[in-house]
Tab-separated table of C-alpha atoms in Angstrom:
chain	number	residue	atom	x	y	z
Q	1	MET	CA	-11.442	-54.603	-0.348
Q	2	ASN	CA	-9.069	-55.257	2.536
Q	3	ILE	CA	-7.238	-52.683	4.434
Q	4	ASP	CA	-4.032	-52.934	2.561
Q	5	GLU	CA	-5.862	-52.616	-0.672
Q	6	LEU	CA	-7.429	-49.238	0.702
Q	7	LYS	CA	-4.203	-47.755	1.715
Q	8	ASN	CA	-2.849	-48.573	-1.950
Q	9	VAL	CA	-6.047	-47.017	-3.624
Q	10	TRP	CA	-5.379	-44.062	-1.054
Q	11	ASN	CA	-1.661	-43.672	-1.801
Q	12	GLU	CA	-2.065	-43.692	-5.509
Q	13	ASP	CA	-5.068	-41.021	-5.530
Q	14	ASP	CA	-3.112	-38.074	-7.092
Q	15	SER	CA	-6.017	-35.892	-7.093
Q	16	LEU	CA	-5.247	-34.144	-3.763
Q	17	ASP	CA	-2.009	-33.087	-4.752
Q	18	THR	CA	-2.102	-29.358	-5.544
Q	19	PRO	CA	0.333	-27.836	-8.244
Q	20	GLU	CA	3.328	-25.948	-6.909
Q	21	ILE	CA	3.545	-22.192	-7.991
Q	22	ASN	CA	6.683	-21.599	-10.229
Q	23	THR	CA	8.824	-18.680	-9.848
Q	24	GLU	CA	7.706	-16.979	-12.807
Q	25	GLN	CA	3.892	-17.312	-11.546
Q	26	LYS	CA	4.909	-16.078	-7.874
Q	27	LYS	CA	6.377	-12.799	-9.930
Q	28	LYS	CA	3.168	-12.720	-11.331
Q	29	ILE	CA	1.323	-12.891	-8.168
Q	30	HIS	CA	3.729	-10.577	-6.055
Q	31	LEU	CA	3.139	-7.605	-7.963
Q	32	PRO	CA	-0.557	-7.107	-7.675
Q	33	LEU	CA	-0.305	-8.460	-3.819
Q	34	GLU	CA	2.255	-5.791	-3.366
Q	35	LYS	CA	0.233	-2.862	-4.948
Q	36	MET	CA	-2.847	-3.889	-2.896
Q	37	ARG	CA	-0.749	-4.051	0.277
Q	38	LYS	CA	0.584	-0.261	-0.480
Q	39	ASN	CA	-3.562	0.593	-1.264
Q	40	MET	CA	-4.333	-1.077	2.468
Q	41	ARG	CA	-1.388	1.243	3.744
Q	42	MET	CA	-2.627	4.244	2.314
Q	43	GLU	CA	-6.265	3.640	3.231
Q	44	PHE	CA	-5.640	3.000	6.935
Q	45	TRP	CA	-3.136	6.092	6.981
Q	46	SER	CA	-5.646	8.233	5.343
Q	47	THR	CA	-8.239	7.201	7.676
Q	48	ALA	CA	-6.568	7.571	10.718
Q	49	GLY	CA	-6.016	10.977	9.345
Q	50	VAL	CA	-9.319	11.890	8.730
Q	51	PHE	CA	-10.288	11.150	12.544
Q	52	ILE	CA	-7.463	13.146	13.667
Q	53	PHE	CA	-8.814	16.069	11.725
Q	54	ALA	CA	-12.293	15.474	12.760
Q	55	PHE	CA	-11.190	15.518	16.325
Q	56	ALA	CA	-9.194	18.466	16.156
Q	57	LEU	CA	-12.075	20.044	14.438
Q	58	ILE	CA	-14.519	19.491	17.474
Q	59	ALA	CA	-11.905	20.687	19.765
Q	60	VAL	CA	-11.633	24.094	18.311
Q	61	CYS	CA	-15.076	24.630	16.931
Q	62	GLU	CA	-17.693	26.789	18.547
Q	63	GLY	CA	-20.583	24.903	20.435
Q	64	SER	CA	-22.097	24.110	23.365
Q	65	PHE	CA	-20.813	21.339	25.382
Q	66	LYS	CA	-23.484	18.946	24.687
Q	67	PHE	CA	-23.156	19.563	20.927
Q	68	LYS	CA	-19.489	18.461	21.004
Q	69	PHE	CA	-20.055	15.775	23.532
Q	70	TYR	CA	-22.618	14.012	21.323
Q	71	ILE	CA	-20.598	14.630	18.296
Q	72	THR	CA	-17.446	13.360	19.978
Q	73	LEU	CA	-19.169	10.391	20.851
Q	74	LEU	CA	-20.339	9.568	17.577
Q	75	ILE	CA	-16.839	10.050	16.107
Q	76	ALA	CA	-15.185	7.793	18.868
Q	77	SER	CA	-17.980	4.995	18.181
Q	78	MET	CA	-16.889	5.233	14.356
Q	79	VAL	CA	-13.369	4.738	15.261
Q	80	PHE	CA	-14.526	1.863	17.285
Q	81	VAL	CA	-16.339	0.277	14.339
Q	82	THR	CA	-13.717	1.303	11.992
Q	83	PHE	CA	-10.677	-0.659	14.098
Q	84	PHE	CA	-12.837	-3.532	14.159
Q	85	PHE	CA	-12.871	-3.535	10.285
Q	86	PHE	CA	-9.619	-2.660	9.726
Q	87	SER	CA	-8.349	-5.538	12.440
Q	88	GLN	CA	-10.255	-8.030	9.546
Q	89	PHE	CA	-8.442	-6.490	6.757
Q	90	PHE	CA	-5.151	-6.569	9.066
Q	91	LYS	CA	-5.389	-10.334	8.981
Q	92	LEU	CA	-5.533	-10.584	5.043
Q	93	TYR	CA	-2.790	-7.938	4.983
Q	94	LYS	CA	-0.531	-10.664	6.950
Q	95	ASP	CA	-1.850	-13.451	4.715
Q	96	MET	CA	-1.101	-11.945	1.573
Q	97	SER	CA	2.732	-11.727	3.054
Q	98	ASP	CA	2.583	-15.492	3.931
Q	99	PRO	CA	5.695	-16.854	2.204
Q	100	MET	CA	3.671	-20.390	2.582
Q	101	MET	CA	1.695	-19.319	-0.472
Q	102	LYS	CA	3.080	-21.887	-2.947
Q	103	THR	CA	0.246	-23.991	-3.946
Q	104	TYR	CA	-2.828	-23.835	-6.063
Q	105	ASP	CA	-5.042	-24.314	-2.992
Q	106	GLY	CA	-3.022	-21.439	-1.166
Q	107	LEU	CA	-3.778	-19.152	-3.774
Q	108	LYS	CA	-7.494	-19.855	-3.995
Q	109	ASP	CA	-7.617	-19.538	-0.217
Q	110	LEU	CA	-6.245	-16.228	-0.383
Q	111	LEU	CA	-8.680	-15.400	-3.479
Q	112	ASN	CA	-11.450	-16.562	-0.987
Q	113	GLN	CA	-10.223	-14.419	1.640
Q	114	PHE	CA	-10.656	-11.419	-1.323
Q	115	TYR	CA	-13.708	-12.259	-1.655
Q	116	LEU	CA	-14.982	-12.300	2.267
Q	117	ASN	CA	-13.189	-9.185	2.606
Q	118	LYS	CA	-15.151	-7.367	-0.254
Q	119	GLN	CA	-18.231	-8.235	1.983
Q	120	TYR	CA	-16.400	-6.402	5.021
Q	121	TYR	CA	-15.821	-3.520	2.862
Q	122	LEU	CA	-19.378	-2.648	1.627
Q	123	SER	CA	-20.093	-3.213	5.535
Q	124	LEU	CA	-17.658	-0.666	6.608
Q	125	TYR	CA	-19.312	1.842	4.305
Q	126	LEU	CA	-22.963	0.717	5.080
Q	127	SER	CA	-22.149	0.843	8.920
Q	128	PHE	CA	-21.865	4.651	8.553
Q	129	VAL	CA	-25.410	5.135	7.770
Q	130	PRO	CA	-26.441	5.115	11.501
Q	131	PHE	CA	-23.701	7.567	12.569
Q	132	LEU	CA	-24.622	10.096	10.009
Q	133	VAL	CA	-28.165	9.876	10.556
Q	134	CYS	CA	-27.398	10.645	14.055
Q	135	GLU	CA	-24.783	13.402	13.565
Q	136	LEU	CA	-27.300	15.128	11.290
Q	137	ILE	CA	-29.816	14.838	13.952
Q	138	ILE	CA	-27.783	16.242	16.352
Q	139	VAL	CA	-26.606	19.285	13.609
Q	140	LEU	CA	-30.542	19.760	13.109
Q	141	GLU	CA	-31.215	20.096	17.186
Q	142	PHE	CA	-27.789	22.191	18.114
Q	143	ILE	CA	-27.184	24.380	15.358
Q	144	PRO	CA	-29.166	27.772	15.642
Q	145	ARG	CA	-31.141	29.172	12.739
Q	146	ARG	CA	-32.958	32.284	11.898
Q	147	THR	CA	-36.236	30.326	11.852
Q	148	SER	CA	-37.005	26.908	12.985
Q	149	LEU	CA	-37.659	23.779	10.923
Q	150	SER	CA	-41.205	22.273	11.431
Q	151	ASP	CA	-41.338	18.791	12.643
Q	152	LEU	CA	-42.519	17.870	8.905
Q	153	LYS	CA	-39.141	19.570	7.354
Q	154	THR	CA	-37.056	17.931	10.051
Q	155	ALA	CA	-38.568	14.655	8.985
Q	156	ALA	CA	-38.349	15.090	5.173
Q	157	VAL	CA	-34.763	16.157	5.711
Q	158	VAL	CA	-33.713	13.178	7.603
Q	159	LEU	CA	-35.585	10.596	5.531
Q	160	GLY	CA	-34.548	12.209	2.172
Q	161	THR	CA	-30.775	12.056	3.545
Q	162	VAL	CA	-31.186	8.535	4.299
Q	163	ILE	CA	-32.781	7.588	1.121
Q	164	THR	CA	-30.065	9.813	-0.736
Q	165	VAL	CA	-26.941	8.536	1.510
Q	166	ILE	CA	-27.615	4.508	1.709
Q	167	PRO	CA	-27.406	4.109	-2.257
Q	168	VAL	CA	-24.303	6.450	-2.622
Q	169	LEU	CA	-22.518	4.715	-0.045
Q	170	PHE	CA	-22.939	1.646	-1.553
Q	171	VAL	CA	-22.276	2.792	-5.038
Q	172	PHE	CA	-19.243	4.615	-3.741
Q	173	GLY	CA	-17.829	1.445	-1.628
Q	174	LYS	CA	-18.093	-0.594	-4.895
Q	175	TRP	CA	-16.364	1.518	-6.797
Q	176	TRP	CA	-13.589	2.398	-4.370
Q	177	PHE	CA	-12.963	-1.124	-3.408
Q	178	LYS	CA	-12.489	-2.035	-7.542
Q	179	LYS	CA	-10.472	1.067	-7.906
Q	180	LEU	CA	-8.027	-0.046	-5.214
Q	181	TYR	CA	-8.201	-3.853	-5.312
Q	182	GLY	CA	-10.659	-5.481	-7.880
Q	183	VAL	CA	-8.195	-4.774	-10.925
Q	184	HIS	CA	-5.075	-6.664	-8.595
Q	185	ILE	CA	-8.110	-9.544	-7.679
Q	186	ALA	CA	-8.841	-9.681	-11.295
Q	187	LYS	CA	-5.253	-10.643	-12.071
Q	188	ILE	CA	-4.918	-13.157	-9.623
Q	189	GLU	CA	-7.997	-14.770	-10.586
Q	190	ASP	CA	-6.619	-15.025	-13.993
Q	191	LEU	CA	-3.463	-16.664	-12.734
Q	192	LEU	CA	-5.498	-19.177	-10.717
Q	193	ALA	CA	-7.444	-20.014	-13.887
Q	194	ALA	CA	-4.331	-20.256	-15.839
Q	195	LEU	CA	-2.811	-22.688	-13.033
Q	196	LYS	CA	-6.010	-24.837	-12.862
Q	197	LYS	CA	-5.765	-25.977	-16.422
């Protein structure tokens, strides 16, 4: 086969063509995407509110300088970690409004980003475990009580909390993601399956 024949075969191959998304299908895509964008905005602002409330609470609560400093440092670290994950979510937020999403491949790429961001989302929840453990240790060490905890009781409280909190955070993260985003992602998956036929 010479070069000209190869070029002709290449040009005749329509397997690389991707179907266009018509106006009706774009409307079907727009509604779940807009709901997801709305949920992302709500989640961002509510998270910012929680951190502002936490810093304000530390500022007004009574406690030693060390206690307040350690808790403030931990919450500031949580803000930093949360900022990293929200920067990833923001990229998806911008891509969801991209007017270039007119083809099957563009929609498929967006769906892959949803799956990736689901993993980010669960990682965000699990990344709070070390912070919560550290905060628990600080509270156990600095909060005065009538009788001090023995080493065994302290270890039991910390281990019990870790064993309980990790599965709870994981399950809560999955449930929350499904509630806010999973339903809308399923609608886009259905549309993508219909386009593939």
